[in-house]
Amino acid sequence: MAAGMLAMMTALHGDTDAALALLDTMEAAAGDDPYVITVWATYSARVAALIGAPVRARRGAERGIAADPAFSFGLLGDYLRLVRCWARAVTGGDPVGVAVEAHDLIVASLSEPPRSGLATWYGLLGEMWPAAGKLDEADAALGRADSAIDTYGQRYAESLLLLLRTRVLRARGEPVAPLRAVAERAHALSVERDAHLVARRAEELMAEHWAATIRNAAIASSHLVGVTAGQLTVPDRGPARRSSSAPSR
């Protein structure tokens, strides 16, 4: 457990290479012990979800679930299934079905009593819904995540939630200014709390959005130039004909 927690804190601090190396060491040491494999898989999958690496997250989740098909290790099994839902949703695998499955798991297993990472799991659910085009449901999930932070004080997820909210705003086609304001707030809060992983993801999101804005503006501009040029073009009427009223010789 301690090595997995260290890997997660290392990842949040921004040193993802070191975090993944720790997790690789854990996996190599797990051998065939189902419990040790499940512990490794839980942290590996959670770190991958925080990084935004669905392929790695799904690999870890599925290995952990295979090691404990009978759900013997309770909460760890819930976490693994939640990460598998997230990975499937964001890669296009039945996003509605897996988002519903994740919601039901959170309500049934993590809410009463509140478990570690409740706000983060609601946040990841808020990232699943847009893949299905369900933006109202995404807002509701992020609202529950905010409530969990306010109620239980798990504030390490706060900057991540702001980042995920930025993605929902972008999916809604919100103007650049409010979207950028939320992304910058996520970045500032991440830096303040040494959550450099989220800060970097916020920077990448802002750069991606800025590039898309420039690209769309260029497309719109070229379209406008084409239309204007078309309006100014004098149609070709063919060769001029001699006037029938020209005087004869």
PDB file of C-alpha atoms in Angstrom:
ATOM      1  CA  MET A   1       0.000   0.000   0.000  1.00  0.00           C
ATOM      2  CA  ALA A   2       2.750   2.467   0.962  1.00  0.00           C
ATOM      3  CA  ALA A   3       4.557   2.085  -2.372  1.00  0.00           C
ATOM      4  CA  GLY A   4       1.312   2.609  -4.260  1.00  0.00           C
ATOM      5  CA  MET A   5       0.479   5.734  -2.276  1.00  0.00           C
ATOM      6  CA  LEU A   6       3.990   7.052  -2.918  1.00  0.00           C
ATOM      7  CA  ALA A   7       3.513   6.437  -6.640  1.00  0.00           C
ATOM      8  CA  MET A   8       0.226   8.345  -6.633  1.00  0.00           C
ATOM      9  CA  MET A   9       1.694  11.312  -4.728  1.00  0.00           C
ATOM     10  CA  THR A  10       4.724  11.311  -7.036  1.00  0.00           C
ATOM     11  CA  ALA A  11       2.438  11.404 -10.071  1.00  0.00           C
ATOM     12  CA  LEU A  12       0.345  14.246  -8.650  1.00  0.00           C
ATOM     13  CA  HIS A  13       3.550  16.161  -7.973  1.00  0.00           C
ATOM     14  CA  GLY A  14       4.279  15.916 -11.687  1.00  0.00           C
ATOM     15  CA  ASP A  15       7.011  13.274 -11.900  1.00  0.00           C
ATOM     16  CA  THR A  16       5.030  10.741 -13.882  1.00  0.00           C
ATOM     17  CA  ASP A  17       8.092   8.820 -15.085  1.00  0.00           C
ATOM     18  CA  ALA A  18       9.187   8.148 -11.502  1.00  0.00           C
ATOM     19  CA  ALA A  19       5.630   7.221 -10.511  1.00  0.00           C
ATOM     20  CA  LEU A  20       5.286   4.725 -13.351  1.00  0.00           C
ATOM     21  CA  ALA A  21       8.700   3.252 -12.526  1.00  0.00           C
ATOM     22  CA  LEU A  22       7.554   2.676  -8.935  1.00  0.00           C
ATOM     23  CA  LEU A  23       4.427   0.957 -10.201  1.00  0.00           C
ATOM     24  CA  ASP A  24       6.444  -1.235 -12.572  1.00  0.00           C
ATOM     25  CA  THR A  25       8.595  -2.304  -9.609  1.00  0.00           C
ATOM     26  CA  MET A  26       5.451  -3.119  -7.614  1.00  0.00           C
ATOM     27  CA  GLU A  27       4.085  -5.209 -10.476  1.00  0.00           C
ATOM     28  CA  ALA A  28       7.324  -7.158 -10.849  1.00  0.00           C
ATOM     29  CA  ALA A  29       7.368  -7.900  -7.111  1.00  0.00           C
ATOM     30  CA  ALA A  30       3.710  -8.972  -6.968  1.00  0.00           C
ATOM     31  CA  GLY A  31       4.354 -12.454  -8.302  1.00  0.00           C
ATOM     32  CA  ASP A  32       1.215 -14.594  -8.307  1.00  0.00           C
ATOM     33  CA  ASP A  33      -0.257 -13.266  -5.057  1.00  0.00           C
ATOM     34  CA  PRO A  34      -3.835 -12.163  -5.881  1.00  0.00           C
ATOM     35  CA  TYR A  35      -3.978  -9.568  -3.104  1.00  0.00           C
ATOM     36  CA  VAL A  36      -0.633  -7.967  -3.971  1.00  0.00           C
ATOM     37  CA  ILE A  37      -1.590  -7.921  -7.651  1.00  0.00           C
ATOM     38  CA  THR A  38      -4.894  -6.256  -6.747  1.00  0.00           C
ATOM     39  CA  VAL A  39      -3.165  -3.586  -4.665  1.00  0.00           C
ATOM     40  CA  TRP A  40      -0.691  -2.864  -7.465  1.00  0.00           C
ATOM     41  CA  ALA A  41      -3.466  -2.821 -10.064  1.00  0.00           C
ATOM     42  CA  THR A  42      -5.575  -0.408  -8.017  1.00  0.00           C
ATOM     43  CA  TYR A  43      -2.820   2.172  -7.730  1.00  0.00           C
ATOM     44  CA  SER A  44      -1.611   1.617 -11.286  1.00  0.00           C
ATOM     45  CA  ALA A  45      -5.097   2.138 -12.688  1.00  0.00           C
ATOM     46  CA  ARG A  46      -5.798   5.190 -10.518  1.00  0.00           C
ATOM     47  CA  VAL A  47      -2.512   6.863 -11.435  1.00  0.00           C
ATOM     48  CA  ALA A  48      -3.157   6.195 -15.121  1.00  0.00           C
ATOM     49  CA  ALA A  49      -6.612   7.779 -14.824  1.00  0.00           C
ATOM     50  CA  LEU A  50      -5.119  10.876 -13.170  1.00  0.00           C
ATOM     51  CA  ILE A  51      -2.501  11.105 -15.916  1.00  0.00           C
ATOM     52  CA  GLY A  52      -5.176  10.677 -18.569  1.00  0.00           C
ATOM     53  CA  ALA A  53      -3.814   7.385 -19.952  1.00  0.00           C
ATOM     54  CA  PRO A  54      -6.852   5.148 -20.590  1.00  0.00           C
ATOM     55  CA  VAL A  55      -4.978   2.261 -22.240  1.00  0.00           C
ATOM     56  CA  ARG A  56      -2.648   1.857 -19.264  1.00  0.00           C
ATOM     57  CA  ALA A  57      -5.556   2.351 -16.866  1.00  0.00           C
ATOM     58  CA  ARG A  58      -7.595  -0.379 -18.496  1.00  0.00           C
ATOM     59  CA  ARG A  59      -4.665  -2.796 -18.535  1.00  0.00           C
ATOM     60  CA  GLY A  60      -4.131  -2.362 -14.795  1.00  0.00           C
ATOM     61  CA  ALA A  61      -7.834  -2.567 -14.001  1.00  0.00           C
ATOM     62  CA  GLU A  62      -8.412  -5.717 -16.005  1.00  0.00           C
ATOM     63  CA  ARG A  63      -5.390  -7.495 -14.530  1.00  0.00           C
ATOM     64  CA  GLY A  64      -6.569  -6.635 -11.021  1.00  0.00           C
ATOM     65  CA  ILE A  65     -10.120  -7.808 -11.732  1.00  0.00           C
ATOM     66  CA  ALA A  66      -8.787 -11.046 -13.222  1.00  0.00           C
ATOM     67  CA  ALA A  67      -6.738 -11.636 -10.055  1.00  0.00           C
ATOM     68  CA  ASP A  68      -9.852 -11.233  -7.888  1.00  0.00           C
ATOM     69  CA  PRO A  69     -12.873 -12.307  -9.946  1.00  0.00           C
ATOM     70  CA  ALA A  70     -14.827 -13.152  -6.789  1.00  0.00           C
ATOM     71  CA  PHE A  71     -14.583  -9.535  -5.540  1.00  0.00           C
ATOM     72  CA  SER A  72     -12.838 -10.745  -2.374  1.00  0.00           C
ATOM     73  CA  PHE A  73     -11.023  -7.482  -1.688  1.00  0.00           C
ATOM     74  CA  GLY A  74     -14.072  -5.248  -1.508  1.00  0.00           C
ATOM     75  CA  LEU A  75     -13.256  -1.586  -2.024  1.00  0.00           C
ATOM     76  CA  LEU A  76     -10.208  -2.319  -4.180  1.00  0.00           C
ATOM     77  CA  GLY A  77     -12.481  -4.176  -6.575  1.00  0.00           C
ATOM     78  CA  ASP A  78     -14.811  -1.172  -6.712  1.00  0.00           C
ATOM     79  CA  TYR A  79     -11.929   1.128  -7.604  1.00  0.00           C
ATOM     80  CA  LEU A  80     -10.731  -1.227 -10.338  1.00  0.00           C
ATOM     81  CA  ARG A  81     -14.174  -1.453 -11.907  1.00  0.00           C
ATOM     82  CA  LEU A  82     -14.598   2.315 -11.770  1.00  0.00           C
ATOM     83  CA  VAL A  83     -11.312   2.870 -13.584  1.00  0.00           C
ATOM     84  CA  ARG A  84     -12.266   0.266 -16.174  1.00  0.00           C
ATOM     85  CA  CYS A  85     -15.527   2.156 -16.738  1.00  0.00           C
ATOM     86  CA  TRP A  86     -13.629   5.411 -17.172  1.00  0.00           C
ATOM     87  CA  ALA A  87     -11.138   3.896 -19.619  1.00  0.00           C
ATOM     88  CA  ARG A  88     -13.887   2.325 -21.700  1.00  0.00           C
ATOM     89  CA  ALA A  89     -15.949   5.525 -21.771  1.00  0.00           C
ATOM     90  CA  VAL A  90     -13.187   7.886 -22.877  1.00  0.00           C
ATOM     91  CA  THR A  91     -12.038   5.492 -25.601  1.00  0.00           C
ATOM     92  CA  GLY A  92     -15.522   5.121 -27.056  1.00  0.00           C
ATOM     93  CA  GLY A  93     -16.620   1.811 -25.568  1.00  0.00           C
ATOM     94  CA  ASP A  94     -20.366   2.149 -24.761  1.00  0.00           C
ATOM     95  CA  PRO A  95     -19.980   5.463 -22.866  1.00  0.00           C
ATOM     96  CA  VAL A  96     -23.613   5.581 -21.712  1.00  0.00           C
ATOM     97  CA  GLY A  97     -23.615   2.044 -20.338  1.00  0.00           C
ATOM     98  CA  VAL A  98     -20.314   2.340 -18.502  1.00  0.00           C
ATOM     99  CA  ALA A  99     -21.165   5.798 -17.126  1.00  0.00           C
ATOM    100  CA  VAL A 100     -24.379   4.385 -15.660  1.00  0.00           C
ATOM    101  CA  GLU A 101     -22.406   1.447 -14.239  1.00  0.00           C
ATOM    102  CA  ALA A 102     -19.876   3.832 -12.681  1.00  0.00           C
ATOM    103  CA  HIS A 103     -22.597   6.030 -11.192  1.00  0.00           C
ATOM    104  CA  ASP A 104     -24.274   3.014  -9.607  1.00  0.00           C
ATOM    105  CA  LEU A 105     -20.947   1.791  -8.184  1.00  0.00           C
ATOM    106  CA  ILE A 106     -20.193   5.187  -6.640  1.00  0.00           C
ATOM    107  CA  VAL A 107     -23.629   5.438  -5.044  1.00  0.00           C
ATOM    108  CA  ALA A 108     -23.666   1.850  -3.780  1.00  0.00           C
ATOM    109  CA  SER A 109     -20.084   1.475  -2.575  1.00  0.00           C
ATOM    110  CA  LEU A 110     -18.398   4.839  -2.021  1.00  0.00           C
ATOM    111  CA  SER A 111     -21.051   7.255  -0.786  1.00  0.00           C
ATOM    112  CA  GLU A 112     -22.335   5.822   2.507  1.00  0.00           C
ATOM    113  CA  PRO A 113     -20.054   5.967   4.361  1.00  0.00           C
ATOM    114  CA  PRO A 114     -17.947   8.273   2.180  1.00  0.00           C
ATOM    115  CA  ARG A 115     -14.815   6.540   0.919  1.00  0.00           C
ATOM    116  CA  SER A 116     -11.411   7.878  -0.026  1.00  0.00           C
ATOM    117  CA  GLY A 117     -11.392   9.660  -3.362  1.00  0.00           C
ATOM    118  CA  LEU A 118     -15.168  10.179  -3.571  1.00  0.00           C
ATOM    119  CA  ALA A 119     -14.731  13.610  -5.185  1.00  0.00           C
ATOM    120  CA  THR A 120     -12.206  12.228  -7.675  1.00  0.00           C
ATOM    121  CA  TRP A 121     -14.513   9.409  -8.717  1.00  0.00           C
ATOM    122  CA  TYR A 122     -17.401  11.787  -9.282  1.00  0.00           C
ATOM    123  CA  GLY A 123     -14.977  13.942 -11.262  1.00  0.00           C
ATOM    124  CA  LEU A 124     -13.996  11.026 -13.485  1.00  0.00           C
ATOM    125  CA  LEU A 125     -17.696  10.264 -13.939  1.00  0.00           C
ATOM    126  CA  GLY A 126     -18.019  13.869 -15.084  1.00  0.00           C
ATOM    127  CA  GLU A 127     -15.394  13.069 -17.715  1.00  0.00           C
ATOM    128  CA  MET A 128     -17.277   9.959 -18.863  1.00  0.00           C
ATOM    129  CA  TRP A 129     -20.619  11.604 -19.632  1.00  0.00           C
ATOM    130  CA  PRO A 130     -19.399  14.008 -22.356  1.00  0.00           C
ATOM    131  CA  ALA A 131     -18.132  11.017 -24.328  1.00  0.00           C
ATOM    132  CA  ALA A 132     -21.807  10.039 -24.558  1.00  0.00           C
ATOM    133  CA  GLY A 133     -22.913  13.591 -25.325  1.00  0.00           C
ATOM    134  CA  LYS A 134     -24.570  13.886 -21.889  1.00  0.00           C
ATOM    135  CA  LEU A 135     -23.351  17.293 -20.740  1.00  0.00           C
ATOM    136  CA  ASP A 136     -26.090  17.909 -18.157  1.00  0.00           C
ATOM    137  CA  GLU A 137     -25.193  14.617 -16.487  1.00  0.00           C
ATOM    138  CA  ALA A 138     -21.526  15.658 -16.564  1.00  0.00           C
ATOM    139  CA  ASP A 139     -22.370  18.924 -14.802  1.00  0.00           C
ATOM    140  CA  ALA A 140     -24.387  17.013 -12.193  1.00  0.00           C
ATOM    141  CA  ALA A 141     -21.487  14.627 -11.506  1.00  0.00           C
ATOM    142  CA  LEU A 142     -19.036  17.508 -11.145  1.00  0.00           C
ATOM    143  CA  GLY A 143     -21.497  19.236  -8.827  1.00  0.00           C
ATOM    144  CA  ARG A 144     -21.551  16.139  -6.607  1.00  0.00           C
ATOM    145  CA  ALA A 145     -17.758  16.136  -6.656  1.00  0.00           C
ATOM    146  CA  ASP A 146     -17.723  19.756  -5.475  1.00  0.00           C
ATOM    147  CA  SER A 147     -20.190  18.878  -2.711  1.00  0.00           C
ATOM    148  CA  ALA A 148     -17.962  16.004  -1.588  1.00  0.00           C
ATOM    149  CA  ILE A 149     -15.024  18.400  -1.321  1.00  0.00           C
ATOM    150  CA  ASP A 150     -17.074  20.929   0.645  1.00  0.00           C
ATOM    151  CA  THR A 151     -18.440  18.241   2.972  1.00  0.00           C
ATOM    152  CA  TYR A 152     -15.449  15.959   3.480  1.00  0.00           C
ATOM    153  CA  GLY A 153     -12.488  18.198   2.671  1.00  0.00           C
ATOM    154  CA  GLN A 154     -10.727  15.980   0.121  1.00  0.00           C
ATOM    155  CA  ARG A 155      -9.286  19.069  -1.547  1.00  0.00           C
ATOM    156  CA  TYR A 156      -6.451  17.382  -3.393  1.00  0.00           C
ATOM    157  CA  ALA A 157      -8.960  16.796  -6.219  1.00  0.00           C
ATOM    158  CA  GLU A 158     -10.098  20.417  -6.471  1.00  0.00           C
ATOM    159  CA  SER A 159      -7.811  21.525  -9.298  1.00  0.00           C
ATOM    160  CA  LEU A 160      -8.528  18.325 -11.247  1.00  0.00           C
ATOM    161  CA  LEU A 161     -12.253  19.034 -11.015  1.00  0.00           C
ATOM    162  CA  LEU A 162     -11.719  22.524 -12.409  1.00  0.00           C
ATOM    163  CA  LEU A 163      -9.786  21.014 -15.300  1.00  0.00           C
ATOM    164  CA  LEU A 164     -12.570  18.525 -16.006  1.00  0.00           C
ATOM    165  CA  ARG A 165     -15.161  21.310 -15.833  1.00  0.00           C
ATOM    166  CA  THR A 166     -13.166  23.159 -18.487  1.00  0.00           C
ATOM    167  CA  ARG A 167     -13.613  20.182 -20.790  1.00  0.00           C
ATOM    168  CA  VAL A 168     -17.382  20.263 -20.292  1.00  0.00           C
ATOM    169  CA  LEU A 169     -17.462  24.000 -21.030  1.00  0.00           C
ATOM    170  CA  ARG A 170     -15.508  23.346 -24.191  1.00  0.00           C
ATOM    171  CA  ALA A 171     -17.906  20.582 -25.226  1.00  0.00           C
ATOM    172  CA  ARG A 172     -20.772  23.054 -24.766  1.00  0.00           C
ATOM    173  CA  GLY A 173     -19.066  25.485 -27.115  1.00  0.00           C
ATOM    174  CA  GLU A 174     -18.680  28.178 -24.471  1.00  0.00           C
ATOM    175  CA  PRO A 175     -16.784  31.355 -25.425  1.00  0.00           C
ATOM    176  CA  VAL A 176     -13.032  31.416 -25.023  1.00  0.00           C
ATOM    177  CA  ALA A 177     -12.908  33.909 -22.133  1.00  0.00           C
ATOM    178  CA  PRO A 178     -14.853  31.956 -19.446  1.00  0.00           C
ATOM    179  CA  LEU A 179     -13.293  28.675 -20.522  1.00  0.00           C
ATOM    180  CA  ARG A 180      -9.803  30.108 -20.284  1.00  0.00           C
ATOM    181  CA  ALA A 181     -10.603  31.667 -16.892  1.00  0.00           C
ATOM    182  CA  VAL A 182     -11.526  28.261 -15.422  1.00  0.00           C
ATOM    183  CA  ALA A 183      -8.452  26.602 -16.967  1.00  0.00           C
ATOM    184  CA  GLU A 184      -6.190  29.322 -15.573  1.00  0.00           C
ATOM    185  CA  ARG A 185      -7.781  28.934 -12.144  1.00  0.00           C
ATOM    186  CA  ALA A 186      -7.132  25.175 -12.314  1.00  0.00           C
ATOM    187  CA  HIS A 187      -3.528  25.859 -13.263  1.00  0.00           C
ATOM    188  CA  ALA A 188      -2.961  28.434 -10.512  1.00  0.00           C
ATOM    189  CA  LEU A 189      -4.514  26.223  -7.830  1.00  0.00           C
ATOM    190  CA  SER A 190      -2.452  23.244  -8.993  1.00  0.00           C
ATOM    191  CA  VAL A 191       0.798  25.194  -8.795  1.00  0.00           C
ATOM    192  CA  GLU A 192      -0.138  26.578  -5.373  1.00  0.00           C
ATOM    193  CA  ARG A 193      -0.724  23.042  -4.056  1.00  0.00           C
ATOM    194  CA  ASP A 194       2.204  21.406  -5.870  1.00  0.00           C
ATOM    195  CA  ALA A 195      -0.171  19.339  -8.013  1.00  0.00           C
ATOM    196  CA  HIS A 196       2.074  19.857 -11.022  1.00  0.00           C
ATOM    197  CA  LEU A 197       0.495  16.979 -12.941  1.00  0.00           C
ATOM    198  CA  VAL A 198      -2.809  18.854 -13.121  1.00  0.00           C
ATOM    199  CA  ALA A 199      -0.987  22.125 -13.852  1.00  0.00           C
ATOM    200  CA  ARG A 200       0.669  20.503 -16.863  1.00  0.00           C
ATOM    201  CA  ARG A 201      -2.615  19.049 -18.068  1.00  0.00           C
ATOM    202  CA  ALA A 202      -4.212  22.503 -17.739  1.00  0.00           C
ATOM    203  CA  GLU A 203      -1.390  24.002 -19.816  1.00  0.00           C
ATOM    204  CA  GLU A 204      -1.888  21.330 -22.469  1.00  0.00           C
ATOM    205  CA  LEU A 205      -5.633  21.949 -22.523  1.00  0.00           C
ATOM    206  CA  MET A 206      -5.178  25.718 -22.890  1.00  0.00           C
ATOM    207  CA  ALA A 207      -2.651  25.217 -25.692  1.00  0.00           C
ATOM    208  CA  GLU A 208      -4.944  22.733 -27.423  1.00  0.00           C
ATOM    209  CA  HIS A 209      -7.928  25.063 -27.154  1.00  0.00           C
ATOM    210  CA  TRP A 210      -5.902  28.059 -28.342  1.00  0.00           C
ATOM    211  CA  ALA A 211      -4.656  26.090 -31.358  1.00  0.00           C
ATOM    212  CA  ALA A 212      -8.224  25.032 -32.171  1.00  0.00           C
ATOM    213  CA  THR A 213      -9.399  28.646 -31.880  1.00  0.00           C
ATOM    214  CA  ILE A 214      -6.692  29.831 -34.289  1.00  0.00           C
ATOM    215  CA  ARG A 215      -7.440  26.976 -36.689  1.00  0.00           C
ATOM    216  CA  ASN A 216     -11.179  27.708 -36.703  1.00  0.00           C
ATOM    217  CA  ALA A 217     -10.531  31.424 -37.198  1.00  0.00           C
ATOM    218  CA  ALA A 218      -8.259  30.647 -40.152  1.00  0.00           C
ATOM    219  CA  ILE A 219     -10.897  28.390 -41.712  1.00  0.00           C
ATOM    220  CA  ALA A 220     -13.580  31.046 -41.230  1.00  0.00           C
ATOM    221  CA  SER A 221     -11.296  33.715 -42.689  1.00  0.00           C
ATOM    222  CA  SER A 222     -10.450  31.649 -45.768  1.00  0.00           C
ATOM    223  CA  HIS A 223     -14.139  30.928 -46.306  1.00  0.00           C
ATOM    224  CA  LEU A 224     -14.946  34.640 -46.052  1.00  0.00           C
ATOM    225  CA  VAL A 225     -12.190  35.524 -48.535  1.00  0.00           C
ATOM    226  CA  GLY A 226     -13.513  32.915 -50.948  1.00  0.00           C
ATOM    227  CA  VAL A 227     -17.067  34.236 -50.693  1.00  0.00           C
ATOM    228  CA  THR A 228     -15.902  37.844 -51.144  1.00  0.00           C
ATOM    229  CA  ALA A 229     -13.782  36.920 -54.136  1.00  0.00           C
ATOM    230  CA  GLY A 230     -16.733  35.110 -55.656  1.00  0.00           C
ATOM    231  CA  GLN A 231     -18.940  38.154 -55.201  1.00  0.00           C
ATOM    232  CA  LEU A 232     -16.396  40.381 -56.978  1.00  0.00           C
ATOM    233  CA  THR A 233     -15.769  38.077 -59.942  1.00  0.00           C
ATOM    234  CA  VAL A 234     -17.166  39.367 -63.231  1.00  0.00           C
ATOM    235  CA  PRO A 235     -18.832  36.501 -65.053  1.00  0.00           C
ATOM    236  CA  ASP A 236     -17.362  35.484 -68.388  1.00  0.00           C
ATOM    237  CA  ARG A 237     -19.900  36.387 -71.056  1.00  0.00           C
ATOM    238  CA  GLY A 238     -17.931  34.925 -73.955  1.00  0.00           C
ATOM    239  CA  PRO A 239     -16.507  36.786 -76.977  1.00  0.00           C
ATOM    240  CA  ALA A 240     -18.039  40.157 -77.820  1.00  0.00           C
ATOM    241  CA  ARG A 241     -20.414  40.180 -80.774  1.00  0.00           C
ATOM    242  CA  ARG A 242     -20.567  42.930 -83.342  1.00  0.00           C
ATOM    243  CA  SER A 243     -23.499  45.255 -82.988  1.00  0.00           C
ATOM    244  CA  SER A 244     -26.293  44.635 -85.469  1.00  0.00           C
ATOM    245  CA  SER A 245     -26.675  48.405 -85.839  1.00  0.00           C
ATOM    246  CA  ALA A 246     -23.155  48.910 -87.222  1.00  0.00           C
ATOM    247  CA  PRO A 247     -23.299  50.820 -90.531  1.00  0.00           C
ATOM    248  CA  SER A 248     -22.926  48.732 -93.644  1.00  0.00           C
ATOM    249  CA  ARG A 249     -20.345  49.580 -96.261  1.00  0.00           C
TER     250      ARG A 249
END
